[in-house]
PDB file of C-alpha atoms in Angstrom:
ATOM      1  CA  MET A   1     104.138 101.992 116.222  1.00 91.00           C
ATOM      2  CA  LYS A   2     100.926 101.541 114.516  1.00 95.00           C
ATOM      3  CA  ASN A   3      99.431  98.200 113.687  1.00 96.00           C
ATOM      4  CA  VAL A   4      97.964  97.500 110.464  1.00 97.00           C
ATOM      5  CA  LEU A   5      95.999  93.938 109.358  1.00 96.00           C
ATOM      6  CA  VAL A   6      95.490  93.079 105.793  1.00 96.00           C
ATOM      7  CA  LEU A   7      92.705  90.436 105.442  1.00 94.00           C
ATOM      8  CA  CYS A   8      91.752  88.258 102.442  1.00 93.00           C
ATOM      9  CA  THR A   9      89.735  85.086 102.020  1.00 89.00           C
ATOM     10  CA  GLY A  10      92.583  82.572 102.386  1.00 90.00           C
ATOM     11  CA  ASN A  11      96.019  84.410 103.066  1.00 93.00           C
ATOM     12  CA  SER A  12      97.717  83.337 100.456  1.00 94.00           C
ATOM     13  CA  CYS A  13      97.979  85.974  97.432  1.00 96.00           C
ATOM     14  CA  ARG A  14      96.633  89.335  97.525  1.00 96.00           C
ATOM     15  CA  SER A  15      96.731  89.898 101.206  1.00 97.00           C
ATOM     16  CA  GLN A  16     100.188  88.555 101.169  1.00 97.00           C
ATOM     17  CA  MET A  17     101.639  90.830  98.270  1.00 98.00           C
ATOM     18  CA  ALA A  18     100.107  93.624 100.493  1.00 98.00           C
ATOM     19  CA  HIS A  19     101.941  92.713 103.235  1.00 98.00           C
ATOM     20  CA  GLY A  20     105.309  92.599 101.485  1.00 98.00           C
ATOM     21  CA  TYR A  21     104.851  95.841  99.850  1.00 98.00           C
ATOM     22  CA  LEU A  22     103.471  97.491 102.958  1.00 98.00           C
ATOM     23  CA  ASN A  23     106.650  96.567 105.103  1.00 97.00           C
ATOM     24  CA  TYR A  24     108.580  97.393 101.770  1.00 97.00           C
ATOM     25  CA  PHE A  25     107.647 101.137 101.846  1.00 97.00           C
ATOM     26  CA  GLN A  26     107.117 101.927 105.389  1.00 94.00           C
ATOM     27  CA  ASP A  27     110.038 102.130 107.726  1.00 82.00           C
ATOM     28  CA  SER A  28     109.452 101.317 111.512  1.00 90.00           C
ATOM     29  CA  LEU A  29     105.959 103.194 111.116  1.00 94.00           C
ATOM     30  CA  ALA A  30     103.825 100.227 111.921  1.00 97.00           C
ATOM     31  CA  THR A  31     103.644  96.397 112.425  1.00 97.00           C
ATOM     32  CA  ILE A  32     101.922  94.778 109.381  1.00 97.00           C
ATOM     33  CA  TYR A  33      99.879  91.603 109.855  1.00 97.00           C
ATOM     34  CA  SER A  34      98.177  89.594 106.941  1.00 97.00           C
ATOM     35  CA  ALA A  35      95.531  87.019 107.572  1.00 95.00           C
ATOM     36  CA  GLY A  36      92.576  85.235 106.178  1.00 92.00           C
ATOM     37  CA  ILE A  37      89.227  83.938 107.080  1.00 88.00           C
ATOM     38  CA  GLU A  38      90.617  80.776 105.936  1.00 89.00           C
ATOM     39  CA  THR A  39      94.318  79.832 105.260  1.00 92.00           C
ATOM     40  CA  HIS A  40      95.370  78.390 102.105  1.00 92.00           C
ATOM     41  CA  GLY A  41      99.206  78.666 102.413  1.00 92.00           C
ATOM     42  CA  LEU A  42     101.321  80.944 100.291  1.00 96.00           C
ATOM     43  CA  ASN A  43     100.424  80.913  96.519  1.00 96.00           C
ATOM     44  CA  PRO A  44     103.587  80.070  94.669  1.00 96.00           C
ATOM     45  CA  GLY A  45     102.269  82.716  91.830  1.00 96.00           C
ATOM     46  CA  ALA A  46     102.136  85.383  94.400  1.00 97.00           C
ATOM     47  CA  VAL A  47     105.731  84.613  95.981  1.00 98.00           C
ATOM     48  CA  SER A  48     107.217  84.440  92.063  1.00 97.00           C
ATOM     49  CA  ILE A  49     105.525  87.877  91.135  1.00 98.00           C
ATOM     50  CA  MET A  50     107.158  89.433  94.213  1.00 98.00           C
ATOM     51  CA  GLN A  51     110.177  87.999  93.386  1.00 98.00           C
ATOM     52  CA  GLU A  52     110.232  89.708  90.286  1.00 98.00           C
ATOM     53  CA  ASP A  53     110.096  93.051  92.231  1.00 98.00           C
ATOM     54  CA  GLY A  54     112.561  92.221  94.420  1.00 98.00           C
ATOM     55  CA  ILE A  55     110.551  91.666  97.517  1.00 97.00           C
ATOM     56  CA  ASP A  56     110.966  88.325  99.272  1.00 97.00           C
ATOM     57  CA  ILE A  57     107.699  87.096 100.902  1.00 97.00           C
ATOM     58  CA  THR A  58     108.956  83.121 101.305  1.00 97.00           C
ATOM     59  CA  SER A  59     109.345  83.720 104.942  1.00 96.00           C
ATOM     60  CA  HIS A  60     105.548  85.155 105.605  1.00 96.00           C
ATOM     61  CA  THR A  61     103.268  82.501 106.853  1.00 95.00           C
ATOM     62  CA  SER A  62      99.234  81.873 105.866  1.00 95.00           C
ATOM     63  CA  ASN A  63      97.361  82.706 109.282  1.00 96.00           C
ATOM     64  CA  ASN A  64      93.841  83.120 110.613  1.00 93.00           C
ATOM     65  CA  VAL A  65      92.194  86.381 111.508  1.00 91.00           C
ATOM     66  CA  ASP A  66      91.608  84.775 115.004  1.00 91.00           C
ATOM     67  CA  GLU A  67      95.219  84.286 115.562  1.00 93.00           C
ATOM     68  CA  TYR A  68      95.405  88.010 116.023  1.00 93.00           C
ATOM     69  CA  GLU A  69      92.682  88.567 118.801  1.00 90.00           C
ATOM     70  CA  GLY A  70      93.539  91.116 121.245  1.00 90.00           C
ATOM     71  CA  ILE A  71      95.576  93.118 119.161  1.00 94.00           C
ATOM     72  CA  GLU A  72      94.836  96.644 118.890  1.00 94.00           C
ATOM     73  CA  TRP A  73      94.291  97.849 115.134  1.00 95.00           C
ATOM     74  CA  ASP A  74      94.838 100.897 113.980  1.00 95.00           C
ATOM     75  CA  TYR A  75      94.123  99.810 110.429  1.00 96.00           C
ATOM     76  CA  ILE A  76      92.070  97.031 108.819  1.00 94.00           C
ATOM     77  CA  ILE A  77      92.196  96.857 105.107  1.00 95.00           C
ATOM     78  CA  THR A  78      90.301  94.091 103.369  1.00 93.00           C
ATOM     79  CA  VAL A  79      91.322  93.302  99.723  1.00 95.00           C
ATOM     80  CA  CYS A  80      88.831  91.432  98.598  1.00 90.00           C
ATOM     81  CA  ASP A  81      85.293  91.623  98.662  1.00 83.00           C
ATOM     82  CA  HIS A  82      84.834  88.189  99.834  1.00 80.00           C
ATOM     83  CA  ALA A  83      86.783  88.809 103.009  1.00 79.00           C
ATOM     84  CA  LYS A  84      84.919  92.149 103.760  1.00 78.00           C
ATOM     85  CA  GLU A  85      81.614  90.507 103.324  1.00 79.00           C
ATOM     86  CA  ASN A  86      82.082  87.097 105.113  1.00 73.00           C
ATOM     87  CA  CYS A  87      84.981  88.062 107.915  1.00 69.00           C
ATOM     88  CA  PRO A  88      83.887  87.696 111.215  1.00 67.00           C
ATOM     89  CA  PHE A  89      83.663  90.645 113.154  1.00 71.00           C
ATOM     90  CA  ILE A  90      86.920  91.890 114.761  1.00 81.00           C
ATOM     91  CA  PRO A  91      86.545  94.293 117.704  1.00 77.00           C
ATOM     92  CA  ALA A  92      88.616  97.320 117.205  1.00 83.00           C
ATOM     93  CA  LYS A  93      86.825 100.381 118.167  1.00 82.00           C
ATOM     94  CA  ASN A  94      89.651 102.772 116.800  1.00 88.00           C
ATOM     95  CA  ALA A  95      90.437 101.008 113.665  1.00 92.00           C
ATOM     96  CA  GLU A  96      89.969 102.827 110.286  1.00 93.00           C
ATOM     97  CA  ARG A  97      88.560 100.151 107.865  1.00 91.00           C
ATOM     98  CA  ILE A  98      89.812 100.433 104.399  1.00 94.00           C
ATOM     99  CA  HIS A  99      88.346  98.228 101.498  1.00 94.00           C
ATOM    100  CA  HIS A 100      89.710  97.638  98.077  1.00 95.00           C
ATOM    101  CA  ASN A 101      88.867  94.564  95.893  1.00 94.00           C
ATOM    102  CA  PHE A 102      91.567  93.583  93.882  1.00 96.00           C
ATOM    103  CA  SER A 103      91.415  90.628  91.331  1.00 95.00           C
ATOM    104  CA  ASP A 104      92.296  87.479  92.222  1.00 95.00           C
ATOM    105  CA  PRO A 105      95.128  86.366  89.931  1.00 96.00           C
ATOM    106  CA  SER A 106      95.269  82.830  91.060  1.00 94.00           C
ATOM    107  CA  LYS A 107      91.715  82.183  89.693  1.00 94.00           C
ATOM    108  CA  VAL A 108      92.681  83.149  86.209  1.00 96.00           C
ATOM    109  CA  ASN A 109      93.049  80.016  83.695  1.00 95.00           C
ATOM    110  CA  GLY A 110      94.978  79.886  80.452  1.00 95.00           C
ATOM    111  CA  THR A 111      98.741  80.114  79.587  1.00 96.00           C
ATOM    112  CA  GLN A 112     101.515  80.773  81.581  1.00 96.00           C
ATOM    113  CA  GLU A 113     101.809  84.122  79.581  1.00 97.00           C
ATOM    114  CA  ILE A 114      98.111  84.848  80.942  1.00 97.00           C
ATOM    115  CA  LYS A 115      98.406  83.878  84.345  1.00 96.00           C
ATOM    116  CA  HIS A 116     101.772  85.962  84.496  1.00 97.00           C
ATOM    117  CA  ALA A 117      99.832  88.941  83.166  1.00 98.00           C
ATOM    118  CA  ALA A 118      97.328  88.663  85.610  1.00 97.00           C
ATOM    119  CA  PHE A 119      99.491  88.165  88.656  1.00 98.00           C
ATOM    120  CA  LEU A 120     101.500  91.212  87.201  1.00 98.00           C
ATOM    121  CA  LYS A 121      98.262  93.337  86.797  1.00 98.00           C
ATOM    122  CA  THR A 122      97.132  92.600  90.259  1.00 98.00           C
ATOM    123  CA  ARG A 123     100.575  93.197  91.991  1.00 98.00           C
ATOM    124  CA  GLU A 124     101.020  96.252  90.315  1.00 98.00           C
ATOM    125  CA  GLU A 125      97.787  97.637  91.542  1.00 98.00           C
ATOM    126  CA  ILE A 126      98.187  96.460  95.195  1.00 98.00           C
ATOM    127  CA  LYS A 127     101.957  98.146  94.653  1.00 98.00           C
ATOM    128  CA  ALA A 128     100.456 101.495  93.949  1.00 98.00           C
ATOM    129  CA  PHE A 129      97.716 100.897  96.860  1.00 98.00           C
ATOM    130  CA  CYS A 130     100.185 100.244  99.142  1.00 98.00           C
ATOM    131  CA  HIS A 131     102.525 103.008  98.209  1.00 98.00           C
ATOM    132  CA  ASP A 132      99.764 105.511  98.598  1.00 97.00           C
ATOM    133  CA  PHE A 133      98.569 104.032 102.136  1.00 97.00           C
ATOM    134  CA  VAL A 134     102.013 104.462 103.451  1.00 97.00           C
ATOM    135  CA  LYS A 135     102.628 107.859 102.173  1.00 96.00           C
ATOM    136  CA  GLU A 136      98.786 108.999 103.048  1.00 95.00           C
ATOM    137  CA  GLU A 137      98.202 107.278 106.573  1.00 94.00           C
ATOM    138  CA  LEU A 138     101.540 106.195 108.065  1.00 94.00           C
ATOM    139  CA  VAL A 139     103.545 108.884 107.285  1.00 88.00           C
ATOM    140  CA  ASN A 140     101.573 111.839 108.083  1.00 70.00           C
TER     141      ASN A 140
END
């Protein structure tokens, strides 16, 4: 069983969505963890947009990367530039490090329609990334 860490700044939105989709697309191929360099709690917009696609992340917790010290990582995926640039060193000599900067829908201002569209766009990008990651990295 492989260990996959999804890392973002606050572990509230993008990393939580990726965590949900990685669990959804893989079947006992890996243990998925998500963490932040800070903890901000679950973003209600992320929870809602995932529920619209049938993925329940309400049981997820917002965790700090330091909580997972000692885990042998196979993959460390950063989903925002800030986390990639500011993350403390994670000793994982065998981990493949993958970076993809997804836009942060929680930073979008405007009407509910504009905010919803931002969450939907980010969710769909994360969904496609996670689908491809599982197919290309975990299945093979």
